[in-house]
Structures are given as C-alpha cells and as structure tokens.
mmCIF file of C-alpha atoms in Angstrom:
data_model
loop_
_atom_site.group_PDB
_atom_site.id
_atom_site.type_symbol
_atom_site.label_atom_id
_atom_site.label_comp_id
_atom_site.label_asym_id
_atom_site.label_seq_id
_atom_site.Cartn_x
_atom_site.Cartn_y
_atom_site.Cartn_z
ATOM 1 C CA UNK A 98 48.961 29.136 41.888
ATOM 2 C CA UNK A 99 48.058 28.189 38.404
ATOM 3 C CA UNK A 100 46.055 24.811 37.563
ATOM 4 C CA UNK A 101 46.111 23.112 34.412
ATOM 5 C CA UNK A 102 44.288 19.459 33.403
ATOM 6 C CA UNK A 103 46.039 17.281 30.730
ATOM 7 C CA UNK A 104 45.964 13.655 30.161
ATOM 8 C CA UNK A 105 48.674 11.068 29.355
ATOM 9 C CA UNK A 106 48.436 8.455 27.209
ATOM 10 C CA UNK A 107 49.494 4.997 28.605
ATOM 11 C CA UNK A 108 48.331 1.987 25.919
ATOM 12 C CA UNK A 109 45.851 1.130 23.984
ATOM 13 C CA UNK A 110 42.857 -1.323 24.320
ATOM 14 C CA UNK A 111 42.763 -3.939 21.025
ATOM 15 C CA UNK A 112 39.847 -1.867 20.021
ATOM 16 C CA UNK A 113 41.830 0.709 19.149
ATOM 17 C CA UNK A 114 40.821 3.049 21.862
ATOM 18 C CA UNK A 115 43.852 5.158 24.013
ATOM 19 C CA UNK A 116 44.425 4.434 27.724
ATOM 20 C CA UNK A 117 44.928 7.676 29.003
ATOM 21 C CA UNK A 118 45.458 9.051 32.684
ATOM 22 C CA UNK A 119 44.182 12.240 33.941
ATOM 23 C CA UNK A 120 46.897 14.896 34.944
ATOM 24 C CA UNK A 121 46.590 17.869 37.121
ATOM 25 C CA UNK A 122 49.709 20.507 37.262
ATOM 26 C CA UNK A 123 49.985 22.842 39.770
ATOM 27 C CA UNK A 124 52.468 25.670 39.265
ATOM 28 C CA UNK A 125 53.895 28.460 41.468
ATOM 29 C CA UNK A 126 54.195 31.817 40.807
ATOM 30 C CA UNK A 127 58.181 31.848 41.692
ATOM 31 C CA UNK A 128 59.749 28.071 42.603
ATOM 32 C CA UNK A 129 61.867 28.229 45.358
ATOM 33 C CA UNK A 130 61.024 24.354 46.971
ATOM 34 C CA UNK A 131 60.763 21.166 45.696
ATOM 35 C CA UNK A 132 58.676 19.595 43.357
ATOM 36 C CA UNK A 133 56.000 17.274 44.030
ATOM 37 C CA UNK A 134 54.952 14.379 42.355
ATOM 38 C CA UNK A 135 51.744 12.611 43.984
ATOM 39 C CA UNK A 136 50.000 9.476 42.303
ATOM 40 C CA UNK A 137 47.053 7.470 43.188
ATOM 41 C CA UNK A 138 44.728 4.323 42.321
ATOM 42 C CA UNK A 139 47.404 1.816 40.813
ATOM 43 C CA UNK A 140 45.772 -0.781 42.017
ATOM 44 C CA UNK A 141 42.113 -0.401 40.786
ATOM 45 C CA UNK A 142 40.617 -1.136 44.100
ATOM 46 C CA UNK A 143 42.680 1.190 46.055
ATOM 47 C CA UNK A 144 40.451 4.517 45.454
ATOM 48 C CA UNK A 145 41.021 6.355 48.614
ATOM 49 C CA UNK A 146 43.887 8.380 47.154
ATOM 50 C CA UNK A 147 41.716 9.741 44.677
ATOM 51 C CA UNK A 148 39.762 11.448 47.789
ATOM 52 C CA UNK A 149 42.705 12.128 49.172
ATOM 53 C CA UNK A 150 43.851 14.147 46.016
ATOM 54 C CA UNK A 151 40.823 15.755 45.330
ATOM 55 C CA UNK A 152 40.464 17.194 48.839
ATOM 56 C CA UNK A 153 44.349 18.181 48.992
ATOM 57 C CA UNK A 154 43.312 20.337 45.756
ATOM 58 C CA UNK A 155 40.525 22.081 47.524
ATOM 59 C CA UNK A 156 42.944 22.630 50.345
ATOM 60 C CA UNK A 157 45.589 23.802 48.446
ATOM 61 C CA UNK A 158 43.389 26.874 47.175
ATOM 62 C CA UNK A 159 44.359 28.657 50.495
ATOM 63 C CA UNK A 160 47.776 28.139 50.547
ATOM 64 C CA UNK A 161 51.173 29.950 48.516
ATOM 65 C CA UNK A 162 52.665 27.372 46.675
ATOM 66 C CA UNK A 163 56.293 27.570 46.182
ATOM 67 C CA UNK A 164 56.886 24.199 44.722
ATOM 68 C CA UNK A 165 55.439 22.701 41.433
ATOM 69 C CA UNK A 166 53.025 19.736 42.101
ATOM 70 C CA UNK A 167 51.702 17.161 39.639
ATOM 71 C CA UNK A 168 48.743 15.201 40.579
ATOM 72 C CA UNK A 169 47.733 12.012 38.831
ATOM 73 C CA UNK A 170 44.369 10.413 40.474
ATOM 74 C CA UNK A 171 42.918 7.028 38.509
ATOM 75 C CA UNK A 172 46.313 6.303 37.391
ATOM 76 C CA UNK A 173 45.938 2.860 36.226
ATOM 77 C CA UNK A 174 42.550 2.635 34.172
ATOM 78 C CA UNK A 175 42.733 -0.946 33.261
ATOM 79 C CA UNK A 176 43.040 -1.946 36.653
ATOM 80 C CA UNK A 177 39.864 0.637 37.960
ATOM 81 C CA UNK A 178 37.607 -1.213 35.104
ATOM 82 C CA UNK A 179 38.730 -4.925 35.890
ATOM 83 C CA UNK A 180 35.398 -5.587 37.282
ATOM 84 C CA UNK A 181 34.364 -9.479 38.439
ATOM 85 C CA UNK A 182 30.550 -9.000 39.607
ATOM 86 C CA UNK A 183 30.479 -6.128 42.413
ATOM 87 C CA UNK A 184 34.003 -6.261 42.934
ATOM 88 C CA UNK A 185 37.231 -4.274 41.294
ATOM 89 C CA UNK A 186 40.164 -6.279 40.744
ATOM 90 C CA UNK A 187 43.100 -4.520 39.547
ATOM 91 C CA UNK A 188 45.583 -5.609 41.946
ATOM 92 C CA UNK A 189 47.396 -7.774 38.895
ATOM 93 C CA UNK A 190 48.145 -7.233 35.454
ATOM 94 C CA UNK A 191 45.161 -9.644 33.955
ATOM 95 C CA UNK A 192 47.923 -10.194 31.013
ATOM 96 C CA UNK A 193 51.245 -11.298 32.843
ATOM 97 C CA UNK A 194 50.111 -11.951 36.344
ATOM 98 C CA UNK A 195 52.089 -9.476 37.768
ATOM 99 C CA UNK A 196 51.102 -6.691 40.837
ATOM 100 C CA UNK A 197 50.994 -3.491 38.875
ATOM 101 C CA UNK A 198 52.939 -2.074 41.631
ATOM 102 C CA UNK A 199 55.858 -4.525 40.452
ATOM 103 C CA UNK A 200 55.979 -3.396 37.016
ATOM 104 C CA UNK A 201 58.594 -0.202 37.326
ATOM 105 C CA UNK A 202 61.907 -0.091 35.794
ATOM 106 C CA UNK A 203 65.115 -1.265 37.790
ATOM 107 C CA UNK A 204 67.607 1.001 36.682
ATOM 108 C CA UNK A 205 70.246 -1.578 37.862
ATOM 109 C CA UNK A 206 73.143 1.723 37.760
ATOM 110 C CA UNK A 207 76.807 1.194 37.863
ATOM 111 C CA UNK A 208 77.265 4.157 40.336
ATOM 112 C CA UNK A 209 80.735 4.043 40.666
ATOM 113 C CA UNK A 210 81.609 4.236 36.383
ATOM 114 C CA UNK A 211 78.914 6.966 36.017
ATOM 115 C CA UNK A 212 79.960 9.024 38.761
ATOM 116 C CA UNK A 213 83.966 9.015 37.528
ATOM 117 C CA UNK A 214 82.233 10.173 34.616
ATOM 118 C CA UNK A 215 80.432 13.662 35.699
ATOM 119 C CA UNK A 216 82.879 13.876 39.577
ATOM 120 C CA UNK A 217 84.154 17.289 38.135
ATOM 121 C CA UNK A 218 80.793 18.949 37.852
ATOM 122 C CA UNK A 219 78.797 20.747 41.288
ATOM 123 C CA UNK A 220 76.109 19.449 43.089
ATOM 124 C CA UNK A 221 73.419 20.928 41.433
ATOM 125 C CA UNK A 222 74.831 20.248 38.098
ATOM 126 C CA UNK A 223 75.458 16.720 38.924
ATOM 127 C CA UNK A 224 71.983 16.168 40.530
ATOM 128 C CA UNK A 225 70.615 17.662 37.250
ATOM 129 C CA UNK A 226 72.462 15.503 35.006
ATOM 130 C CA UNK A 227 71.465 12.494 36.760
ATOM 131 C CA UNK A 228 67.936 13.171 36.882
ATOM 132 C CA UNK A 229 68.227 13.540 33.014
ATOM 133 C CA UNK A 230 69.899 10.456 33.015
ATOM 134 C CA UNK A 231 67.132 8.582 34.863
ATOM 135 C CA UNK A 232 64.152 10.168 32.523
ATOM 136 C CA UNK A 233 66.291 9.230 29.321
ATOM 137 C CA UNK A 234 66.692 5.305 30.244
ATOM 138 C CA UNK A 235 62.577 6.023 30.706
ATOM 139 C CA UNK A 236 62.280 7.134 27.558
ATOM 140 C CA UNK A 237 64.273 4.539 25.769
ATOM 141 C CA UNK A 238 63.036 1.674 27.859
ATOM 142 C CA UNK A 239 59.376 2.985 26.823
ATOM 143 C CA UNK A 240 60.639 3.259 22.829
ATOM 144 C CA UNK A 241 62.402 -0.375 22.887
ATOM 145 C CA UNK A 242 62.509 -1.755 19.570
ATOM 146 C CA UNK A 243 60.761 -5.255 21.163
ATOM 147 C CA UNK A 244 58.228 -3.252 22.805
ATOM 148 C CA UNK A 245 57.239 -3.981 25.603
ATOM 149 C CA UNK A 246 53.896 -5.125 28.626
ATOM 150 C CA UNK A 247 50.954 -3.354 28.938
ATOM 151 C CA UNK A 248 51.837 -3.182 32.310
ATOM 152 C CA UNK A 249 55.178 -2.159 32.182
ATOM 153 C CA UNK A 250 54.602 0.591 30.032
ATOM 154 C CA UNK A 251 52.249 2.070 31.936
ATOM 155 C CA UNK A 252 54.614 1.872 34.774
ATOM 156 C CA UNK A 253 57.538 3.158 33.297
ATOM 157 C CA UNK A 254 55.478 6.273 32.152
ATOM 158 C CA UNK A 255 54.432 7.028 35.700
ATOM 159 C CA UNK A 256 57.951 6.492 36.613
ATOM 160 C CA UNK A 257 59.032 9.088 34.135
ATOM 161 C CA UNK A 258 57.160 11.690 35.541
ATOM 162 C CA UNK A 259 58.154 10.935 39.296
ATOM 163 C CA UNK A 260 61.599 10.743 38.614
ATOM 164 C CA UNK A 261 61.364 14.380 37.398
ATOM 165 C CA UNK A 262 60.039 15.766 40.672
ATOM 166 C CA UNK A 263 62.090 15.788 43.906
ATOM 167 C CA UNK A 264 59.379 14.200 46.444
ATOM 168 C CA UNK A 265 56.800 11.584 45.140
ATOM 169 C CA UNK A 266 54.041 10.326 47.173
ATOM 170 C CA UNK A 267 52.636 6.981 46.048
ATOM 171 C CA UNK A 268 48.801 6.765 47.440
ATOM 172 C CA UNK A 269 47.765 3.323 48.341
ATOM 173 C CA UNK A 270 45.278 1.089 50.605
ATOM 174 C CA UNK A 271 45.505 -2.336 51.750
ATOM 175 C CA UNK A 272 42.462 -5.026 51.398
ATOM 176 C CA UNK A 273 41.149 -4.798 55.060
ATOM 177 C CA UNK A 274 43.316 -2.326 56.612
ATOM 178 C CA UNK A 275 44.132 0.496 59.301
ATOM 179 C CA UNK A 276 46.563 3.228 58.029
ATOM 180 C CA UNK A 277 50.490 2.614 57.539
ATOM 181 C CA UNK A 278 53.401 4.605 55.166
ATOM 182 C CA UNK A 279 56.368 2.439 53.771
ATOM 183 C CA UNK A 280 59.178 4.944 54.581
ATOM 184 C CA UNK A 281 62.806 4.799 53.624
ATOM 185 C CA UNK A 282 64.852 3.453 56.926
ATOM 186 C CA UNK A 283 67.502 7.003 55.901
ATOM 187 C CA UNK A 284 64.304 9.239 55.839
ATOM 188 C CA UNK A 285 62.502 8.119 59.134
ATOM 189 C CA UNK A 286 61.920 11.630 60.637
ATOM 190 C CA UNK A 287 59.698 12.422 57.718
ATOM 191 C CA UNK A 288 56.838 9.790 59.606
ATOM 192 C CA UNK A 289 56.034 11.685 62.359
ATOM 193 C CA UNK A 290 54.878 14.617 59.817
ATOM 194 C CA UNK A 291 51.764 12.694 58.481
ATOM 195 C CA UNK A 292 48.811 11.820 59.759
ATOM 196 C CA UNK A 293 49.275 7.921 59.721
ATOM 197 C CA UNK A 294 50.122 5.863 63.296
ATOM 198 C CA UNK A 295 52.271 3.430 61.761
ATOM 199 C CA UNK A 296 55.608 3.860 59.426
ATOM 200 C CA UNK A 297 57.286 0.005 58.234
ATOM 201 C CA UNK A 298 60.633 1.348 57.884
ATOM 202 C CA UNK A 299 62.319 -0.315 54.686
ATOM 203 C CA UNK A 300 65.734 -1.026 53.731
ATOM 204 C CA UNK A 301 67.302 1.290 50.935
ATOM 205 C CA UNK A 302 66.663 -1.168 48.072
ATOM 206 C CA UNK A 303 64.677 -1.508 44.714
ATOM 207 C CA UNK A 304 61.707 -4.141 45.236
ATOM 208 C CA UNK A 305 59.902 -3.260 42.673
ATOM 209 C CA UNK A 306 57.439 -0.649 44.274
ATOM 210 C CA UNK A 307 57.437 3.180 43.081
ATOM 211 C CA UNK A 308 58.620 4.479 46.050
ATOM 212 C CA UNK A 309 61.618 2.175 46.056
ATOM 213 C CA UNK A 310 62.099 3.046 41.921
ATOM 214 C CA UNK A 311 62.400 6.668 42.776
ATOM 215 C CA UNK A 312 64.861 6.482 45.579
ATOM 216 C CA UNK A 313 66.905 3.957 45.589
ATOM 217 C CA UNK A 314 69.271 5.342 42.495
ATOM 218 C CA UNK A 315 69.296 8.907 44.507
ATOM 219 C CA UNK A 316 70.174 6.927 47.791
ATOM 220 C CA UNK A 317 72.979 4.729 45.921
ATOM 221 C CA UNK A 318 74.461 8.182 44.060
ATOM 222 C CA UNK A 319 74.329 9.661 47.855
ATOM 223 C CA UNK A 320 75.634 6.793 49.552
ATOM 224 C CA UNK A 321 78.603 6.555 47.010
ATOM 225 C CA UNK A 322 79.668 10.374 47.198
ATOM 226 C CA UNK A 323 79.862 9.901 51.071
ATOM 227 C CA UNK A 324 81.590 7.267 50.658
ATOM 228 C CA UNK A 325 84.228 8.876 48.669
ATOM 229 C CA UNK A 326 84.089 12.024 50.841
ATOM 230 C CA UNK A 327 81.749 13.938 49.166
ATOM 231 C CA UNK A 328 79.115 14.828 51.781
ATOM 232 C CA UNK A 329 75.774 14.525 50.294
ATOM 233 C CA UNK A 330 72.448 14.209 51.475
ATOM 234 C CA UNK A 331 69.518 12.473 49.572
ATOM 235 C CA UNK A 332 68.140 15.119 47.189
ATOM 236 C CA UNK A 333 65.057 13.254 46.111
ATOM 237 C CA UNK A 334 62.495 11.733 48.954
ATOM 238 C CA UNK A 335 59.452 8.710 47.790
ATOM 239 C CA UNK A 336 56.864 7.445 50.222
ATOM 240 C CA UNK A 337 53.983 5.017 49.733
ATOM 241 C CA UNK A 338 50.610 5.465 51.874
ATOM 242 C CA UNK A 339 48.438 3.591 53.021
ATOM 243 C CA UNK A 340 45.006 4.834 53.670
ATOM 244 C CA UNK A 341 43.414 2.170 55.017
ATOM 245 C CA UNK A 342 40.838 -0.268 53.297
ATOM 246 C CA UNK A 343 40.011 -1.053 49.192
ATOM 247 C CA UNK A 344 36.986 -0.346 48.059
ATOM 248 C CA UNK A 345 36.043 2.635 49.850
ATOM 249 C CA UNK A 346 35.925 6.227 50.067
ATOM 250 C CA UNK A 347 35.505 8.709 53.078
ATOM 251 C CA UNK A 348 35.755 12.313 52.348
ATOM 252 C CA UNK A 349 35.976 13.236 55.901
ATOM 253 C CA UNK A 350 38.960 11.222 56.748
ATOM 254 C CA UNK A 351 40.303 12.210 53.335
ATOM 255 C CA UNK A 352 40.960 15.839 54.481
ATOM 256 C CA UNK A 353 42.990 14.398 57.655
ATOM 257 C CA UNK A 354 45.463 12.667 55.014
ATOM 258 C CA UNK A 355 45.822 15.804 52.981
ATOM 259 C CA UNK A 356 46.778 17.779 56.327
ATOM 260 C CA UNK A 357 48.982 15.281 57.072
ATOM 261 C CA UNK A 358 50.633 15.791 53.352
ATOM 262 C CA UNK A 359 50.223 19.413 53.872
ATOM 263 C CA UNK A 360 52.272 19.445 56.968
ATOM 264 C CA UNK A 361 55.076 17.256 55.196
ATOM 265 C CA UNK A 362 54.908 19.624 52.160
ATOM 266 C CA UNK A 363 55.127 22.607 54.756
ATOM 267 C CA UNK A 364 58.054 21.133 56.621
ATOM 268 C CA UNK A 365 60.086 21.144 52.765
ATOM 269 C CA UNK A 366 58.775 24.361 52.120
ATOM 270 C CA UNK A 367 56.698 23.589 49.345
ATOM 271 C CA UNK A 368 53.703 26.300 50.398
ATOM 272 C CA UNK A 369 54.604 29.134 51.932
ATOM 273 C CA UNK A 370 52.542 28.740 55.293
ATOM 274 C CA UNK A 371 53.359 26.459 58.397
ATOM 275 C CA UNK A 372 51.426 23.420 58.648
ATOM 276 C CA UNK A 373 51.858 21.794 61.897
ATOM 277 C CA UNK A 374 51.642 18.099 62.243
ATOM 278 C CA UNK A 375 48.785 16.122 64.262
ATOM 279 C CA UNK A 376 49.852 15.598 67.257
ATOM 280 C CA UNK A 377 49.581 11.708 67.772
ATOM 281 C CA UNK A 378 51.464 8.441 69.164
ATOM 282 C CA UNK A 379 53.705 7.248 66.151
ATOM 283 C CA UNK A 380 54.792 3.904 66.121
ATOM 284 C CA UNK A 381 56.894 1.786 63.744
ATOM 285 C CA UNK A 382 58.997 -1.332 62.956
ATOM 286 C CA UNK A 383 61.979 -2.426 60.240
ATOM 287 C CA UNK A 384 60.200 -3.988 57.458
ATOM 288 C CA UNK A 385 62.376 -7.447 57.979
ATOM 289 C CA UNK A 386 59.945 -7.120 61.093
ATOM 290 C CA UNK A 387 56.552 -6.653 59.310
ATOM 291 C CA UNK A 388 55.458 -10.363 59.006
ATOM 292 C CA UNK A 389 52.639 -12.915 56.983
ATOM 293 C CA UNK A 390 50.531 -15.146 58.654
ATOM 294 C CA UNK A 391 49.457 -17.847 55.967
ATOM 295 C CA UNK A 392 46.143 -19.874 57.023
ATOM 296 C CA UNK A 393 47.302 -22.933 58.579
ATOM 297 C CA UNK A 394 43.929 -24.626 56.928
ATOM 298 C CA UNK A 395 41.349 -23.857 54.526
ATOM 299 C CA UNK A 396 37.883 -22.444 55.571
ATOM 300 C CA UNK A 397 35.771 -19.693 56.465
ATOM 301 C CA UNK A 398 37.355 -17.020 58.954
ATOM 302 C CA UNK A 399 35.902 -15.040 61.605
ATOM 303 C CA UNK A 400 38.778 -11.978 62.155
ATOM 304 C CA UNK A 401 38.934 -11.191 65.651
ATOM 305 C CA UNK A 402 41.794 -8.823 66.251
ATOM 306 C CA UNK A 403 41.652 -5.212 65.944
ATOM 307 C CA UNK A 404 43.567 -3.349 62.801
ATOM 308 C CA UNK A 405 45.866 -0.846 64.579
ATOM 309 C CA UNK A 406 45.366 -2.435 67.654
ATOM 310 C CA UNK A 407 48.196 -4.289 69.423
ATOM 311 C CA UNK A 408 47.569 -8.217 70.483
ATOM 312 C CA UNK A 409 49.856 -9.515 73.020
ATOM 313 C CA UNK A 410 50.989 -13.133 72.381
ATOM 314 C CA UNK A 411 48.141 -15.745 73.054
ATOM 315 C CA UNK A 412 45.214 -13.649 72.359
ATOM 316 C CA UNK A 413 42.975 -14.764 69.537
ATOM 317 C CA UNK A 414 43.937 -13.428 65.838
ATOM 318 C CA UNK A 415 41.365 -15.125 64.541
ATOM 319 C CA UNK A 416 39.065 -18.464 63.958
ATOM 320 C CA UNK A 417 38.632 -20.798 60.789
ATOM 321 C CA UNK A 418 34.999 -22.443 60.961
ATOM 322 C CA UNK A 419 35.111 -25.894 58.681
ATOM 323 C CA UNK A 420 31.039 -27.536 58.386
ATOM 324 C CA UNK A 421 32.588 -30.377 57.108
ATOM 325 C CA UNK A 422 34.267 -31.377 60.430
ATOM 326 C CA UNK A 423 31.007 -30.774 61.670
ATOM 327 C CA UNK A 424 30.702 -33.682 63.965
ATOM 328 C CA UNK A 425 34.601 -33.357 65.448
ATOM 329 C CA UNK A 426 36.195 -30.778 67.340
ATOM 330 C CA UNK A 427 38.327 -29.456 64.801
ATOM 331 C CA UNK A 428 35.266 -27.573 63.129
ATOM 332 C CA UNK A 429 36.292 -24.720 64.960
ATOM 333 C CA UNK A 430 39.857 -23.827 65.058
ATOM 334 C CA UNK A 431 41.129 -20.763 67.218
ATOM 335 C CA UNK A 432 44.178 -18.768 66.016
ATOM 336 C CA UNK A 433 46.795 -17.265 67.906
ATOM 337 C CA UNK A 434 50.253 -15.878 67.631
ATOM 338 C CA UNK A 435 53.282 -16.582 69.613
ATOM 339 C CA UNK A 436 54.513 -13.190 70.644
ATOM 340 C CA UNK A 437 53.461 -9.923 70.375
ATOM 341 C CA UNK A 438 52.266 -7.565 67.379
ATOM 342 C CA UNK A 439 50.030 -4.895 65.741
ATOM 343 C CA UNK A 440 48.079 -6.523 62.836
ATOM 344 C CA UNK A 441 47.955 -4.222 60.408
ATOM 345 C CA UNK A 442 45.571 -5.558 57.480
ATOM 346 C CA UNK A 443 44.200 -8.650 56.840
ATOM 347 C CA UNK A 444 42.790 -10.721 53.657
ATOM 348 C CA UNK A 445 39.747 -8.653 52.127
ATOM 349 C CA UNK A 446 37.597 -12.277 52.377
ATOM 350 C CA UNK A 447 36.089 -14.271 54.790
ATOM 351 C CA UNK A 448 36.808 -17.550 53.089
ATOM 352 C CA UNK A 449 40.417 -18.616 52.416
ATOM 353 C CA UNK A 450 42.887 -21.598 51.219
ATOM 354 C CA UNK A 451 45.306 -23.313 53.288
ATOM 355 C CA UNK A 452 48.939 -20.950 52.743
ATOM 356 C CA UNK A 453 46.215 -17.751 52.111
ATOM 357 C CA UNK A 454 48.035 -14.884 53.276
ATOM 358 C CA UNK A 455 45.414 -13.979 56.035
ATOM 359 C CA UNK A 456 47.231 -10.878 58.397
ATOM 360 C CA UNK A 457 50.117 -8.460 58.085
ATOM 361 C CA UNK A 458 51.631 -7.694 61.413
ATOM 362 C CA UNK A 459 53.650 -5.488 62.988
ATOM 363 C CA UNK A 460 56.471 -7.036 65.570
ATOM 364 C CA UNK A 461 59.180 -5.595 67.562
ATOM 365 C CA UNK A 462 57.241 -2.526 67.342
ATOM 366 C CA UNK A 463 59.143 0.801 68.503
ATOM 367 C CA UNK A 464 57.676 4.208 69.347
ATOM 368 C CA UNK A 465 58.753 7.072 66.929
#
C-alpha cells in the first residue's frame, strides 16, 4: 500500500487566499476490487469523521489493500472556520442559505436517449463510458461560463472525485445524536456490515445529499437495462453515516466505526483479509417513516427520552419550561408522542421557537 497527501483547491476567500482540501490516496499494489471514495466534515461541526478517517488510516497499515481509496477529512473549510463565539456553524452556506450538503449537482439524465446511444457496447465498457460521462458534466458544470456558488463549487468538486470511485462513504453527525446510516432501500444488506444500530432506508432518488448524487444515476442506468432485459446490478454503492453528535470527538469509539467500514470494505473485497462484522441487533425503518417533531411552543426544553432508545406511545419526549407563565399551569408543558418510536437526534439547544424542529424519530421500526 502506497500513501500519498495532496490538496485540492475548492475557491477562494476575497482576500485572495485558495480554499483548499486535504487529500489522502491510498493505492494498491495490484487492483482487483473497488475503489473507495470516503469524505468527511461537510458540515463544519460534524468532526467525528475526521477521527474516524484518521484511525481507519492507522488501521489500514495492517491490512492488503486491493482497492484504491481516497480519503478527504476537513472537506469543507469554510464551514470548519464559521465560528459564532464557542460554537462552529457550518451547517449552511453563510452566502446563499443553503445546507452544504444540498449543494451537489442533479444530473437530471435522460436514461433512455443516452443508453440507445452506447446499447451496443459491454458492460464494462458501458459502465466506463458512463462514469466518464458523469465526471465530464462535473467538469463543465465547474467551468460554466456564469460561474457559479461558493458552495456549489465546492460541491461539485467533491462530487467529481466520488463519482470516479465505485463505493463512496459520506461521514456525517447529527446535532444531539445516537448513530444512524442513510442507506439506499436496493442496497439494504450492506447495514448489517457496519457498526451503526440503525439504517433509515431511502427511496432511490436524488435529494440533494452526496450519497443520493452518486447513486441515483447508477441506480436509474441499472433500473433501465433491467427493464429492457438487460440484467444488471448496481455497479456503484454511496452511504452517508452518522456518527453520532457535532462538536465532538472520541478516538475510542472512532476505531469501532472504522471496523465497521473495514468489515464493509472486506465484504467487497477491497483488503485482502476477512473482517467480520460486530455482531449486534440492527434495526431500521423506510425513510417516509423517519419523522419531525416541531415544538408545539416556544421555550426552554428539558429532553427526556433516550437517543437510540425506543419510547412507547405516551411516555414523555420531552418538557418546554416557559417563566413567563409563571403563575399558570401552562409553565410547564409535558411532551409526548402518540405511538411508538426510536428518537434518533434531537435539536443541539435547550431553548427553541415554536415550529423548531426539536426530535427525529424512528417509527414503524423493523429488525434487520
């Protein structure tokens, strides 16, 4: 295994100064797997996928690598410097408003046309020529004669590099948050390889995300061959993990995420050895099922149900304390759900608006 360090250049401050992204290649000896595309720190609070990286690096020293994998940690440095007081921002562009996690390109393909186009050539070749075909529109979208966001071209130069490797792995955390993966509803047996307890299975769609920019053309080529009668599975896999809360780094737990990317890698043959998955209850739920509790009121919370933890219908979620009902009995409202769920993360602060999205939850919950 070879390592090399390079860095990308994504913008430019209006001081002149390059935004630039660290990049870490590691190469095989003789390719024979997949290639691997791993990413972390989009959103600049979100740091436990740097950990994760660095500790999947250290583990990787001991294995044969048969696959090529590129590793970008700190991946959006405007975001990891938007500082207010103690706190990193970096969840929006400060410039357009918009999640930087929302920013990549939609290729928006007319399957059908291109496919009549290239139908005579082989798999491989045709997999090959669409992958070209999908760094290209990249390429031009990044050299558009209007130019275009800070945000988006940043983006759209992460994409580029995904969309050249066949399985990407976009690290993320929530605000206050247990562990979950977003994982394509056609590649579901992939979630009970890593080391997270709970997989939102979502549909086979762009919304915006990474993940969903690096699949959904391959799933829409796919979907159209077998359509035709061309059987064809997938050829390119994207997941997005969640490693629990912003703000915050653990080491320790770090290494149980990079076994748990380990074993996936294992299982597609990208090092030579066997990694075996932990051996843990898996649980998950269709993402149409993942729902948002908004705060019925405004006021200060007091979070009462577990992260990871299921809450059967009726139990307190949380309470909302208002002083200024001090002297009626509304200055303590309880909160409570009307059927069962897991929460999954909740709003990073204690005090909120009325319509604040307060919880995530898991409901109609299924066992993997």
């Amino acid at each position: 295994m070879r390592v090399t360090q390079s860095s990308l250049k994504i913008g430019e401050l209006a001081t002149g100064q390059d935004l630039t992204v660290p990049i870490f290649s590691l190469k095989a000896e003789k390719v024979t797997a997949p290639s691997v595309y791993i990413q972390a720190n989009v959103h600049g609070a979100e740091v436990q996928g740097n950990a994760v990286i660095y500790q999947l690096m250290q583990l990787l020293e001991g294995y044969t690598l048969c696959g090529d994998i590129t590793l970008v940690p700190l991946a959006n440095p405007l975001g990891i410097n938007q500082k207010s007081g103690e706190f990193t921002l970096g969840r929006f562009d400060p410039i357009t408003g918009v999640n930087w996690n929302r920013e990549y390109l939609d290729h928006k393909l007319d399957i059908a046309a291109w496919y009549q186009t290239h139908q005579e050539l082989s798999d491989t070749e045709l997999f090959n020529r669409f992958r070209d075909m999908l760094v290209e529109r990249c390429q031009q979208r990044l050299s558009d004669e209007w130019g275009v966001t800070s945000g988006h071209r940043q983006a759209v130069s992460l994409q580029l590099m995904a969309h050249q490797a066949d399985i990407v792995l976009d690290l993320h955390t929530g605000p206050k948050s247990c562990k979950h993966l977003y994982c394509p509803e056609y590649d579901a047996k992939a979630a009970s390889l890593f080391s997270i307890p709970y997989t939102l299975l979502i549909p086979n769609e762009f919304g915006g995300a990474m993940d969903e920019s690096v699949f959904c053309p391959w799933w829409q080529l796919s979907d159209y061959m077998n359509s035709i009668g061309r059987e064809c599975e997938v050829p390119v896999s994207a997941f997005t993990l969640e490693l629990g809360p912003q703000e915050y780094i653990n080491l320790k737990d770090a290494v149980v995420d990079a076994r748990g990317i380990l074993a996936y890698l294992s299982s597609r043959g990208v090092i030579a050895q066997r990694v075996e998955p932990v051996q843990m209850p898996r649980y998950a739920c269709y993402l149409k099922n993942y729902k948002k509790y908004h705060a019925p009121i405004g006021g200060m919370v007091e979070y009462l149900a577990k992260l990871g933890e299921p809450l059967a219908a009726g139990e307190p979620l949380a309470n909302i304390l208002r002083l200024d009902l001090f002297d009626c009995e509304r200055v303590l409202t309880p909160l409570s759900l009307g059927q069962d769920c897991v929460p999954i993360l909740h709003f990073a602060s204690a005090s909120v608006y009325q319509g604040t999205e307060m919880y995530k939850v898991m409901t109609q919950v299924f066992e993997l």
